PDB file of C-alpha atoms and ligand atoms in Angstrom:
ATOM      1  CA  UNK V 254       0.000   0.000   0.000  1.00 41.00           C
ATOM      2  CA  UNK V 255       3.004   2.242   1.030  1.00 45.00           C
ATOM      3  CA  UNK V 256       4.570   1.071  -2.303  1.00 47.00           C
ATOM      4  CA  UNK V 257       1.687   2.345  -4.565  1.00 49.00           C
ATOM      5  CA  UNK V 258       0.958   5.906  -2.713  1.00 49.00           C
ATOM      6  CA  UNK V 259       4.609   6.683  -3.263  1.00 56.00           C
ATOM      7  CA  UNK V 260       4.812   5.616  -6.878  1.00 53.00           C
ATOM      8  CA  UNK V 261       1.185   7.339  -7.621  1.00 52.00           C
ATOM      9  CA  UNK V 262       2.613  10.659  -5.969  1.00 56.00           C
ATOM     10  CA  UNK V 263       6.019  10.525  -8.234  1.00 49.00           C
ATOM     11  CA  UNK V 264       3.635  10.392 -11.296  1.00 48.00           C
ATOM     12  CA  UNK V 265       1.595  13.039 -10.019  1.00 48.00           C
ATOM     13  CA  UNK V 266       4.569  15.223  -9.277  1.00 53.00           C
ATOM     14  CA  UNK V 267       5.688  14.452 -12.730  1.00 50.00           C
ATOM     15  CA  UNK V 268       2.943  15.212 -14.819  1.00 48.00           C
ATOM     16  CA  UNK V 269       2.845  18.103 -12.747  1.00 50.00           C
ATOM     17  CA  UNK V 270       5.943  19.498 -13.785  1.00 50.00           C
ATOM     18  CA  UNK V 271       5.435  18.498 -17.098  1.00 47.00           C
ATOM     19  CA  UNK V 272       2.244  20.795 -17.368  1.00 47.00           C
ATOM     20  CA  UNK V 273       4.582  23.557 -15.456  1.00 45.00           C
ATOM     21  CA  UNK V 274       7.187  23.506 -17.854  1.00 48.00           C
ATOM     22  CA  UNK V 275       4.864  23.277 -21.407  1.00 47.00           C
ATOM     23  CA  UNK V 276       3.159  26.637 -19.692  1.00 43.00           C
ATOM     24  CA  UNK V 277       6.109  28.092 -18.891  1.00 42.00           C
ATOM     25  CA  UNK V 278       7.412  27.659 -22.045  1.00 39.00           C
ATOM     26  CA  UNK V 279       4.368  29.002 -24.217  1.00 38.00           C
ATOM     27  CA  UNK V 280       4.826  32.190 -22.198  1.00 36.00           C
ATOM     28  CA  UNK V 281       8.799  32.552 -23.233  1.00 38.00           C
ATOM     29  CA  UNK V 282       7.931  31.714 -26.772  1.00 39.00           C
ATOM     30  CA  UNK V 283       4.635  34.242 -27.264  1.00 39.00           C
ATOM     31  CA  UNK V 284       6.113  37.677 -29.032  1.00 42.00           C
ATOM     32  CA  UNK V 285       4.519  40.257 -27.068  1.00 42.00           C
ATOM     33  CA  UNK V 286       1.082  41.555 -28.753  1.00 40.00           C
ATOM     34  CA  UNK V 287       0.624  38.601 -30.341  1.00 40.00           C
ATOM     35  CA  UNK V 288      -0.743  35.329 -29.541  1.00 39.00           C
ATOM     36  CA  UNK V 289       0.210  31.615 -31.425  1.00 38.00           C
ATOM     37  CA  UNK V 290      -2.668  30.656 -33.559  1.00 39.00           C
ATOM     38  CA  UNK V 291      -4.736  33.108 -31.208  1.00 40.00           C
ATOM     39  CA  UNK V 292      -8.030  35.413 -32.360  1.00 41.00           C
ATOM     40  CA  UNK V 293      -6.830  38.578 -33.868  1.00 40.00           C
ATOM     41  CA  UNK V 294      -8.982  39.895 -30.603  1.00 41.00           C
ATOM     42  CA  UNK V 295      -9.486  39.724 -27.018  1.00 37.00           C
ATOM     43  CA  UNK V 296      -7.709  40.884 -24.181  1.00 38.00           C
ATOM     44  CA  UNK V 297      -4.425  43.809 -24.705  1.00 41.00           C
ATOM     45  CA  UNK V 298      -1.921  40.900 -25.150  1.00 46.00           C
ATOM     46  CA  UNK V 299      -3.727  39.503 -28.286  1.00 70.00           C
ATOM     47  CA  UNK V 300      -4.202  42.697 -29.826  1.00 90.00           C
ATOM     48  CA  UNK V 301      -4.383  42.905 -33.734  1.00 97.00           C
ATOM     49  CA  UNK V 302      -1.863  45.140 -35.123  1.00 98.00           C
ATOM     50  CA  UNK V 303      -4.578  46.430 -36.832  1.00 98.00           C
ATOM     51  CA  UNK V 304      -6.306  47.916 -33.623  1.00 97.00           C
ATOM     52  CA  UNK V 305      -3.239  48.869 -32.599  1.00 97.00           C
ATOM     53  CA  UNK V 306      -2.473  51.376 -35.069  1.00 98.00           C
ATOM     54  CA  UNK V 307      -5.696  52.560 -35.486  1.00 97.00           C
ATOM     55  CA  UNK V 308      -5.470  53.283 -31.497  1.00 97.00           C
ATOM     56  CA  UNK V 309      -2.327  55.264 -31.604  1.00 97.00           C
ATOM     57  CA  UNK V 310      -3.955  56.637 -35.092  1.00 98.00           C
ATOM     58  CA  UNK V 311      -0.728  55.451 -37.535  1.00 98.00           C
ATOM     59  CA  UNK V 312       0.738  52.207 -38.723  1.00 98.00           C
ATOM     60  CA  UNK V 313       4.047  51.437 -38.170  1.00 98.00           C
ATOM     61  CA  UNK V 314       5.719  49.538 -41.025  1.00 98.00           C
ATOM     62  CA  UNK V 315       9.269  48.296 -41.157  1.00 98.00           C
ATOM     63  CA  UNK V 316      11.320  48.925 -43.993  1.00 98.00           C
ATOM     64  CA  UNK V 317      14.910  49.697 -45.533  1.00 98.00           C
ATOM     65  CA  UNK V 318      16.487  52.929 -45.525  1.00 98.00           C
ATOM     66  CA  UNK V 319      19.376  51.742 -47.838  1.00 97.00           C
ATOM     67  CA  UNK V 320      18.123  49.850 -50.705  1.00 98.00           C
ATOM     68  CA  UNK V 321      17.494  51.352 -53.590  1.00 97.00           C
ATOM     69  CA  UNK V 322      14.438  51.121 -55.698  1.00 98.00           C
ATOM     70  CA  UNK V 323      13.261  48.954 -52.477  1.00 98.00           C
ATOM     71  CA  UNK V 324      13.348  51.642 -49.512  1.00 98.00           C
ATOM     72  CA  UNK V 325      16.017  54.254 -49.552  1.00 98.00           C
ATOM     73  CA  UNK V 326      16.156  57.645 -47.724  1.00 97.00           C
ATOM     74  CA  UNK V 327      16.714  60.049 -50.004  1.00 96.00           C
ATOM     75  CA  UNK V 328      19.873  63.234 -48.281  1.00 95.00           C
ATOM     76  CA  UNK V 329      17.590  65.364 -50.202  1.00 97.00           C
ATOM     77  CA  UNK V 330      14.342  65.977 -48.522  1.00 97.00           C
ATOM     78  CA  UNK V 331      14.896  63.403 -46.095  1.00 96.00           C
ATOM     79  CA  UNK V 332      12.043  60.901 -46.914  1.00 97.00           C
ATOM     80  CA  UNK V 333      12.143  57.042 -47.009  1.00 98.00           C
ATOM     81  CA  UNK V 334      11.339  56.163 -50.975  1.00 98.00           C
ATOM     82  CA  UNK V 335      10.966  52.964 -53.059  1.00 98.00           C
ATOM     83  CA  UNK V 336       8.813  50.031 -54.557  1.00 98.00           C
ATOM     84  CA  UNK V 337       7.793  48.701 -50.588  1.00 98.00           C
ATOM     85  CA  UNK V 338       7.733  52.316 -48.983  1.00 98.00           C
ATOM     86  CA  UNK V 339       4.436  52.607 -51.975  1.00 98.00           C
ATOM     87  CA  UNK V 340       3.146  49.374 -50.978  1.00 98.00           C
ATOM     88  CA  UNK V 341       3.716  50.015 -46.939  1.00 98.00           C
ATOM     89  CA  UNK V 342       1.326  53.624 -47.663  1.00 98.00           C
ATOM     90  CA  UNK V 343      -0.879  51.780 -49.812  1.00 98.00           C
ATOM     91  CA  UNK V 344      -1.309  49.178 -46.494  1.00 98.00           C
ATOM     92  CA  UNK V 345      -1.774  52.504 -44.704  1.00 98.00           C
ATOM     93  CA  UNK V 346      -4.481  53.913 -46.765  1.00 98.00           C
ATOM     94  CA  UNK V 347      -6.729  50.573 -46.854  1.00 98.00           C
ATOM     95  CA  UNK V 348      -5.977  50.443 -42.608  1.00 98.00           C
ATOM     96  CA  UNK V 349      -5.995  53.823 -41.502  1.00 98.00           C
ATOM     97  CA  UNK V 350      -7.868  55.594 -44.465  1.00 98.00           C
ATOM     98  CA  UNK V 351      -5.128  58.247 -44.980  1.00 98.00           C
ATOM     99  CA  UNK V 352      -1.698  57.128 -46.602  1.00 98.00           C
ATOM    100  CA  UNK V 353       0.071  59.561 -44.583  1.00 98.00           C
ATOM    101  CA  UNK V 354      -0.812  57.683 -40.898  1.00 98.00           C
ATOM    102  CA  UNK V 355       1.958  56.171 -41.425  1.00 98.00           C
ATOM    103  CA  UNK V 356       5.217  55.735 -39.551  1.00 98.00           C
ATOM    104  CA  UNK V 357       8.645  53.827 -41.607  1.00 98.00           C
ATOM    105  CA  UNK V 358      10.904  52.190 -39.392  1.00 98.00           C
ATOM    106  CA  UNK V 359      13.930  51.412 -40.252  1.00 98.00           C
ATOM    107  CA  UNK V 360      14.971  47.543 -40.328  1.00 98.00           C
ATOM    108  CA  UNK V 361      17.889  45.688 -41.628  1.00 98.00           C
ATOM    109  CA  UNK V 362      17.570  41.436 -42.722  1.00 98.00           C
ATOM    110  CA  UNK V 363      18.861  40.978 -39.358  1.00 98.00           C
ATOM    111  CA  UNK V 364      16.391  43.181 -37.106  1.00 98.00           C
ATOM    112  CA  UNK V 365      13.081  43.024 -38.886  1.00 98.00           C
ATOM    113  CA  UNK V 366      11.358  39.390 -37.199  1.00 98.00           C
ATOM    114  CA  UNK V 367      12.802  40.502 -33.777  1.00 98.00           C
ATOM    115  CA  UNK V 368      11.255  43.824 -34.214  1.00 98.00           C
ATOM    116  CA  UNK V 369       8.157  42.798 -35.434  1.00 98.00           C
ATOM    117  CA  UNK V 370       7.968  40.008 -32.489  1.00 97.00           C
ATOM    118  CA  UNK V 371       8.774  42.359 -29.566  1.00 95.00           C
ATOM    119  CA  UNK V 372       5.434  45.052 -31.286  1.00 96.00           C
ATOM    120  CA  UNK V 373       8.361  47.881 -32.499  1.00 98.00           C
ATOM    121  CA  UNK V 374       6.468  47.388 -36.001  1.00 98.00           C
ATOM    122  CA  UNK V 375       2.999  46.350 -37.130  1.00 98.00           C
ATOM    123  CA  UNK V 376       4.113  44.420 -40.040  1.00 98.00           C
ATOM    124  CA  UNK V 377       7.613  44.266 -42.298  1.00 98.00           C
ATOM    125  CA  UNK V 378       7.827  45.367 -46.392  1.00 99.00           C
ATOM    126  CA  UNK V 379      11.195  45.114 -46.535  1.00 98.00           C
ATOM    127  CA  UNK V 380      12.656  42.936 -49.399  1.00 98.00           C
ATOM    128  CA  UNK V 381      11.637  39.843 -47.617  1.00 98.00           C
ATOM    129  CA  UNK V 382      11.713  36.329 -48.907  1.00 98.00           C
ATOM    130  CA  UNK V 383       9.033  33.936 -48.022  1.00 98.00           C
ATOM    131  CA  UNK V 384      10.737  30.822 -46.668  1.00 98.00           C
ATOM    132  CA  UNK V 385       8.976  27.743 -44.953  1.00 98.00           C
ATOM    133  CA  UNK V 386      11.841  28.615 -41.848  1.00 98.00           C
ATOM    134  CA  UNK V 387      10.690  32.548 -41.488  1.00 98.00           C
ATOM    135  CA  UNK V 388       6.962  30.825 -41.716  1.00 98.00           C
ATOM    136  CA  UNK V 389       7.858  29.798 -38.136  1.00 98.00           C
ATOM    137  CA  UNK V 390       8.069  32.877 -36.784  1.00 97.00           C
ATOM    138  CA  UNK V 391       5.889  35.228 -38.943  1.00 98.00           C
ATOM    139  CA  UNK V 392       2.454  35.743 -41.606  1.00 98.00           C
ATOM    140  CA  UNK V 393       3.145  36.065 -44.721  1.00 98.00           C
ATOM    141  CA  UNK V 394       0.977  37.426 -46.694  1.00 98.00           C
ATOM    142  CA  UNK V 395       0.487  36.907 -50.844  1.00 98.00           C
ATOM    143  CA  UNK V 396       3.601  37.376 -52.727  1.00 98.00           C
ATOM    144  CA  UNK V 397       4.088  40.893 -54.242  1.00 98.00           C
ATOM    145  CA  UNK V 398       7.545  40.772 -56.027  1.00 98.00           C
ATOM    146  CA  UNK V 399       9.350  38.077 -57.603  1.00 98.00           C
ATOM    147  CA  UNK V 400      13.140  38.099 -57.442  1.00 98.00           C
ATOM    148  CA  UNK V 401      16.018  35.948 -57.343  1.00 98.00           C
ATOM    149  CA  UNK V 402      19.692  35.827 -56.044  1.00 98.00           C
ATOM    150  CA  UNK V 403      22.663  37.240 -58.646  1.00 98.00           C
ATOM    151  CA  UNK V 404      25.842  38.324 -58.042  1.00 98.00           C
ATOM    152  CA  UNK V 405      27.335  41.990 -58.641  1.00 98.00           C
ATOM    153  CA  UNK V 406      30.914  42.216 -59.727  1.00 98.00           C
ATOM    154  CA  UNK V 407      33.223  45.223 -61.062  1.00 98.00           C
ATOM    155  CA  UNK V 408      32.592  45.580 -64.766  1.00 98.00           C
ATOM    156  CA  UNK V 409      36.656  44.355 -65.029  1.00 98.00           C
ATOM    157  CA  UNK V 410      36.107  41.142 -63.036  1.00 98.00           C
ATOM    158  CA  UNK V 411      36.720  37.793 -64.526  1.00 98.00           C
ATOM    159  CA  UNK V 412      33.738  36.226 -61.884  1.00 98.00           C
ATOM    160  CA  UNK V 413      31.244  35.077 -64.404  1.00 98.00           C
ATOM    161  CA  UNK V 414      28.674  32.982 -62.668  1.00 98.00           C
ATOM    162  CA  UNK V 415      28.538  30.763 -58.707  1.00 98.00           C
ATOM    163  CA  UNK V 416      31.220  28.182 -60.495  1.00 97.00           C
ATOM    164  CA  UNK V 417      33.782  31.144 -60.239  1.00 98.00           C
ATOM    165  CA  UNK V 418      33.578  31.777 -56.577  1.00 98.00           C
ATOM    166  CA  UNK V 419      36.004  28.981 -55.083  1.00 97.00           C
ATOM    167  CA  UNK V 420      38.444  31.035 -53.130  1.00 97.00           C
ATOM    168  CA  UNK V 421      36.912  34.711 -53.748  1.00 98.00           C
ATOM    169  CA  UNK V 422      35.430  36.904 -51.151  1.00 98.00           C
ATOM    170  CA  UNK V 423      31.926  37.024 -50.841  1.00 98.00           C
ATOM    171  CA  UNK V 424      29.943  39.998 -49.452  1.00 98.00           C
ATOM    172  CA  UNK V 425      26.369  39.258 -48.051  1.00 98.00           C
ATOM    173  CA  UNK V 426      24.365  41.009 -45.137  1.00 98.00           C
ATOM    174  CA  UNK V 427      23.643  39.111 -42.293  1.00 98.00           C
ATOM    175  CA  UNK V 428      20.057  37.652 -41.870  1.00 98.00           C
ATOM    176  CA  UNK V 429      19.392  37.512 -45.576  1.00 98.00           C
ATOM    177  CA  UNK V 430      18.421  34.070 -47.563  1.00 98.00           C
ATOM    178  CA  UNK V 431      21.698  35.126 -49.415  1.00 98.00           C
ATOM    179  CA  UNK V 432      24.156  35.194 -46.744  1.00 98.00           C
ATOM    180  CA  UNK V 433      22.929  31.464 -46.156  1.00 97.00           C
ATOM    181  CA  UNK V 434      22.391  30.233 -49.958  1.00 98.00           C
ATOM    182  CA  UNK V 435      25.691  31.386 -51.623  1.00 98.00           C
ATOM    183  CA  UNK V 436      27.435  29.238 -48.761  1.00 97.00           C
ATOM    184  CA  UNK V 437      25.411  25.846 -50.118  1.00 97.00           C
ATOM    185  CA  UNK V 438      25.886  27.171 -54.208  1.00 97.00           C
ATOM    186  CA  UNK V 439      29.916  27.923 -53.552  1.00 98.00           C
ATOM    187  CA  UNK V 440      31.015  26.420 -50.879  1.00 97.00           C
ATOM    188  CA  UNK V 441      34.699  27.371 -51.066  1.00 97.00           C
ATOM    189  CA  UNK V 442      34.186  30.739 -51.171  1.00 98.00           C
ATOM    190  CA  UNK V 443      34.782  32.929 -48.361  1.00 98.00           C
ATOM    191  CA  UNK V 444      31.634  34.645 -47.174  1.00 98.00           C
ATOM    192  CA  UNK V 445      31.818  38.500 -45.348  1.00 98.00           C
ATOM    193  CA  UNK V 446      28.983  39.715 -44.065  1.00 98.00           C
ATOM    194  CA  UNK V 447      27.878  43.175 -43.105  1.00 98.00           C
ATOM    195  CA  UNK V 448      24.943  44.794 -41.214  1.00 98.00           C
ATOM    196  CA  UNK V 449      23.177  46.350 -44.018  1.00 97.00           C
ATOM    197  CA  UNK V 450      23.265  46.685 -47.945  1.00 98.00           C
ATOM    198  CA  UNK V 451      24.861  50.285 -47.626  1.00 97.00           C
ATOM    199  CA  UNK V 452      27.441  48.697 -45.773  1.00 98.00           C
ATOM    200  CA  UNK V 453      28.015  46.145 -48.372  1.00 98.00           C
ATOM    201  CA  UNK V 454      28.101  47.834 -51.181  1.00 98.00           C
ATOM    202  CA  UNK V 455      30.690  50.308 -49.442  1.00 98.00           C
ATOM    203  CA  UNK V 456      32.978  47.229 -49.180  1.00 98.00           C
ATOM    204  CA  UNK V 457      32.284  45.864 -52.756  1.00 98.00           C
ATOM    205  CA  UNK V 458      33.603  49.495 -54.294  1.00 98.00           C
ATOM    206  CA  UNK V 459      36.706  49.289 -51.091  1.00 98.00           C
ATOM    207  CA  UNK V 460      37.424  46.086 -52.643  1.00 98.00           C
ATOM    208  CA  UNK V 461      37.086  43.961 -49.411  1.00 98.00           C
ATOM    209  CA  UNK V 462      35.322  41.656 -51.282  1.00 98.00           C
ATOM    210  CA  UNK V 463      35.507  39.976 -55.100  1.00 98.00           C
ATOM    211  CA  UNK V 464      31.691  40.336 -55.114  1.00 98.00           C
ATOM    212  CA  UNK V 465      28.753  41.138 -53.682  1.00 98.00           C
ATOM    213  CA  UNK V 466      25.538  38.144 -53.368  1.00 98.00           C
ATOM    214  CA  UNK V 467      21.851  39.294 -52.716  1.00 98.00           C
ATOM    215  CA  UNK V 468      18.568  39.220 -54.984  1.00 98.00           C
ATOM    216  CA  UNK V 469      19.260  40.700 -58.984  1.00 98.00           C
ATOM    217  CA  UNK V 470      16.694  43.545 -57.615  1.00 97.00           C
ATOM    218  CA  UNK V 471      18.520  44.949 -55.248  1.00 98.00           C
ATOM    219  CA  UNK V 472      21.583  44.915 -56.645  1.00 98.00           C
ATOM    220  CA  UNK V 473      20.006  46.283 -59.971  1.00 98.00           C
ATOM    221  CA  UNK V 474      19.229  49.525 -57.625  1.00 98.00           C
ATOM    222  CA  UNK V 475      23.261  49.140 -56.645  1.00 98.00           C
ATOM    223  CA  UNK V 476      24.053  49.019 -60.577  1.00 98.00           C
ATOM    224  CA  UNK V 477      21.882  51.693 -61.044  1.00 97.00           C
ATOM    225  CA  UNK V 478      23.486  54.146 -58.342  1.00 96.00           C
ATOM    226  CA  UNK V 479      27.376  53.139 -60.049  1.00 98.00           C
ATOM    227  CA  UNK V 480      27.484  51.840 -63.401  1.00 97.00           C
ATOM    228  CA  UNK V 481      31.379  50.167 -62.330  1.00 98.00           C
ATOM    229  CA  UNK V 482      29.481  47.474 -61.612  1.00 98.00           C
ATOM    230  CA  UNK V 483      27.205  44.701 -63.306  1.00 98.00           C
ATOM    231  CA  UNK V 484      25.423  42.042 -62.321  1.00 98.00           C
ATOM    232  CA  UNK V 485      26.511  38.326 -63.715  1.00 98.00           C
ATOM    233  CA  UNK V 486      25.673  34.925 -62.979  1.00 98.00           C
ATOM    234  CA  UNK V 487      21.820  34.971 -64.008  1.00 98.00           C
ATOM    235  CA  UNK V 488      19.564  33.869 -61.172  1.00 98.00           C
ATOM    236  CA  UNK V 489      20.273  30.710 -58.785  1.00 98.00           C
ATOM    237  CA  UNK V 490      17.470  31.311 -56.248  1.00 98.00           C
ATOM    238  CA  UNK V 491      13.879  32.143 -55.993  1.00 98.00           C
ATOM    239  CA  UNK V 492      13.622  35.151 -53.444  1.00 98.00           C
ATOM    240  CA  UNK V 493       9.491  35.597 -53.523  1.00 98.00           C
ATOM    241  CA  UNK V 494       8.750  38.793 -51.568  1.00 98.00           C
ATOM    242  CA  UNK V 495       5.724  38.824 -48.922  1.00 98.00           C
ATOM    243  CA  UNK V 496       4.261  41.146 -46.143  1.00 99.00           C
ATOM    244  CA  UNK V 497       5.569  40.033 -42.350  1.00 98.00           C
ATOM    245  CA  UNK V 498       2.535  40.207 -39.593  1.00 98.00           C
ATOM    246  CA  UNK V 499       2.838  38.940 -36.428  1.00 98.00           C
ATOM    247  CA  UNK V 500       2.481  34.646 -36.188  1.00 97.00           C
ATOM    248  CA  UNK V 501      -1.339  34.292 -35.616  1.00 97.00           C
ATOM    249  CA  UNK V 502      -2.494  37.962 -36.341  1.00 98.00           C
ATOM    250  CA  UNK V 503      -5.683  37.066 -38.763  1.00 97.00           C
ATOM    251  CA  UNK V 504      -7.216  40.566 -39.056  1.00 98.00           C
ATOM    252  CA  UNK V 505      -3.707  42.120 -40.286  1.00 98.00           C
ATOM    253  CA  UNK V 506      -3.059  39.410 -42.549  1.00 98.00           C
ATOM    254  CA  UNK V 507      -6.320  39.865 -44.279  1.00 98.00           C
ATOM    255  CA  UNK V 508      -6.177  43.992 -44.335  1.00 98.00           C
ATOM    256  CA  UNK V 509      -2.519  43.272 -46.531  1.00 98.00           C
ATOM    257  CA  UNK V 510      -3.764  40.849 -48.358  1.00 98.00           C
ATOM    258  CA  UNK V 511      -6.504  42.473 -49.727  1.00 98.00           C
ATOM    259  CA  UNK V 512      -4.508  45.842 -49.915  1.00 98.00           C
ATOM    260  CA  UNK V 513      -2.284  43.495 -52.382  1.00 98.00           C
ATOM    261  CA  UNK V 514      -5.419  42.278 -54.933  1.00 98.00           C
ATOM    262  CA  UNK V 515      -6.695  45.884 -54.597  1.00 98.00           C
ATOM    263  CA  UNK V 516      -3.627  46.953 -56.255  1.00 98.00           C
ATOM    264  CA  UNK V 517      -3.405  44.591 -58.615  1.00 98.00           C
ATOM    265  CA  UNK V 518      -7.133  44.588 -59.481  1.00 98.00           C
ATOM    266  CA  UNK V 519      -7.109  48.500 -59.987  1.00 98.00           C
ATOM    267  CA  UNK V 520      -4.148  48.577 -62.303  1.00 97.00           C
ATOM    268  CA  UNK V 521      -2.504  50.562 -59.214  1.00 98.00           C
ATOM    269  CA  UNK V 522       0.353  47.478 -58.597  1.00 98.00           C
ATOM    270  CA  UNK V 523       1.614  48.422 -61.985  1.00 98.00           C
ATOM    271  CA  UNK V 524       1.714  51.767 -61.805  1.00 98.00           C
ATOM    272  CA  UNK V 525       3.720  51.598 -58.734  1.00 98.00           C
ATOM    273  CA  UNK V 526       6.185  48.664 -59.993  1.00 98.00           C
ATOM    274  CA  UNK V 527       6.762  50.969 -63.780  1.00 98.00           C
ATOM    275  CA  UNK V 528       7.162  53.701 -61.672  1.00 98.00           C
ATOM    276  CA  UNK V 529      10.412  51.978 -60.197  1.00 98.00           C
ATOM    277  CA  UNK V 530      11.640  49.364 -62.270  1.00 96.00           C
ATOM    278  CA  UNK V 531      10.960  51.299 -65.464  1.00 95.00           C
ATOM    279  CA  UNK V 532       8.777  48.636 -67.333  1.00 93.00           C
ATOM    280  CA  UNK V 533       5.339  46.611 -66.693  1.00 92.00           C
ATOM    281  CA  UNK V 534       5.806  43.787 -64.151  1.00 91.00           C
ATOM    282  CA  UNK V 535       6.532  40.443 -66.047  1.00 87.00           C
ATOM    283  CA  UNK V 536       2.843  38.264 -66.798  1.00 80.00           C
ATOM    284  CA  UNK V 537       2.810  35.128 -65.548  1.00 67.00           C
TER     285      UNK V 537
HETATM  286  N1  LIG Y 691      15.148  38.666 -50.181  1.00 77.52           N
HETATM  287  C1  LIG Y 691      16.283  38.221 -49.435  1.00 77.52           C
HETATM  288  C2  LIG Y 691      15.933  38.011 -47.975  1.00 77.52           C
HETATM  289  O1  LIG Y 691      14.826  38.155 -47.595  1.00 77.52           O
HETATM  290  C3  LIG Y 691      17.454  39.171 -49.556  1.00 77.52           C
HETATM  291  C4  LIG Y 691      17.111  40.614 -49.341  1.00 77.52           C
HETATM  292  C5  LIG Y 691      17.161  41.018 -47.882  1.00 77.52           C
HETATM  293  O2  LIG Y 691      18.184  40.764 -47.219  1.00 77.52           O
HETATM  294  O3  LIG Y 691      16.196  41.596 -47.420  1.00 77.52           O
HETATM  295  O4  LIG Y 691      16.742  37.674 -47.177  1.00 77.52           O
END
C-alpha cells in the first residue's frame, strides 16, 4: 500500500511538472502583442496590429532605408522612398484611411522578425523572402515581387557565374536568404557579411570583397546608383517577396492581403512597380 501511494505521488509530481514547464514555455515563446494561432482579438496581449495602429492613429511599417528602388532615404528631402515604402502607404491607406498615418521604421535582414515580435512594427515590407523557416516565426501574406539571387561584380572582373567563386570573397548582409544560400551554391568561397546593404556595397567598391551576393533587384538599384558594376551569374534562387505580420495575427493578414489584390485589381500594382523598375511587371 506504502509502495503504490509513493509511486502514484512521483507520477503526479511528474505530470505536474510536465504541465509547469509546457506553460512556462508558451509564455517565453509568445512575441509580445501577439498570440500563437490566437483570435486577432481579445484581451491587450492579443491585440491585432490592426487595432493597434488605429489606437495610436498610424501604422508602423518596417522597412529599408538603404536599398534602392526597395526603400532608400533620399539626403535630399529626407524621406524614405521605393517600390515597398508605396506598398507600406498603400497598407496605410486601406488600414488607416489616410496614406500619410503612417510611420517607416527602419529595419535591416537581421532586425526586422525581432522587431516585429517584440510590437516595435505592425508588419515588415522590406525585401523579404518567403521561406517555410521565417513561416515559423511570422504571416506572410500573398507574394508581391518576384526576385532571385545574382551576383554583382566590377565591370573588369573575370567572376562570371557561382562556379567562379572557389576562393573569392563574398559579401552578403547578415540575416538575408543570401548570406545562407551562396554558402550551399559555392562552398569554397569565403563569405563576409555586413549589417546592411549600404554597408556592403561600401565594401564591394573598397574592394574587401571579389563580389557582392543578394537578390538581382537589389543589386540592380546598386548598378543603377554606379554603373562600375554589373550584375553576372543569371539567377540561382527564388527570393518571392511577402508582407511580415505577427504569427497568428488574422485581421492584419487579411487587411494586406486584400490591400495586395486591390492593387493589382485597380491597375494601381503596376503603376507603382513601372514607376520603379521602369517597365510593366513580367505576366505570368
Ligand atoms: N530577399 C532576401 C531576404 O529576404 C534578400 C534581401 C534582404 O536581405 O532583405 O533575405
Amino acid at each position: 500500500m506504502k509502495k503504490k501511494v509513493s509511486v502514484f505521488s512521483v507520477v503526479l509530481m511528474l505530470v505536474m511538472a510536465v504541465m509547469l514547464a509546457a506553460c512556462g514555455g508558451k509564455e517565453v515563446d509568445k512575441p509580445a502583442g501577439a498570440g500563437e494561432g490566437a483570435p486577432a482579438q481579445g484581451g491587450s496581449a492579443e491585440k491585432s496590429a490592426v487595432a493597434a495602429a488605429k489606437e495610436r492613429g498610424k501604422l508602423i511599417v518596417g522597412v529599408k532605408y538603404d536599398t534602392n528602388l526597395f526603400g532608400k532615404k533620399d539626403p535630399a528631402d529626407g524621406q524614405v522612398k521605393g517600390f515597398d515604402i508605396d506598398i507600406a502607404k498603400a497598407v496605410a491607406k486601406k488600414i488607416m484611411g489616410d496614406e500619410t498615418k503612417i510611420e517607416l521604421k527602419e529595419v535591416t535582414s537581421k532586425t526586422r522578425i525581432p522587431m516585429l515580435d517584440n510590437g516595435d512594427i505592425d508588419a515588415i515590407i522590406a525585401t523579404m523572402t518567403i521561406t517555410e523557416e521565417r513561416k515559423k516565426q511570422v504571416d506572410f501574406s500573398e507574394v508581391y515581387f518576384e526576385a532571385g539571387q545574382s551576383l554583382l561584380v566590377p565591370n573588369d572582373s573575370p567572376i562570371t557565374g557561382v562556379q567562379d567563386l572557389n576562393g573569392k570573397t563574398v559579401i552578403a548582409v547578415k540575416g538575408s536568404t543570401s548570406a545562407k544560400n551562396i554558402r550551399e551554391k559555392a562552398p569554397e568561397a569565403k563569405v563576409t557579411e555586413y549589417e546592411n546593404y549600404a554597408e556592403a556595397f561600401t565594401a564591394l567598391k573598397s574592394k574587401k570583397g571579389d563580389v557582392l551576393t543578394t537578390d538581382n533587384s537589389i543589386l540592380l538599384g546598386m548598378q543603377k546608383e554606379d554603373p562600375n558594376f554589373k550584375l553576372v551569374g543569371g539567377l540561382f534562387t527564388d527570393e518571392p517577396y511577402g508582407i511580415a505580420v505577427r504569427k497568428g495575427d488574422a485581421e492584419m493578414l487579411k487587411a494586406v492581403n486584400e490591400t495586395l489584390s486591390e492593387l493589382k485589381s485597380s491597375g494601381e500594382y503596376d503603376k507603382i512597380y513601372e514607376k520603379w523598375f521602369g517597365e510593366k511587371p513580367p505576366k505570368k
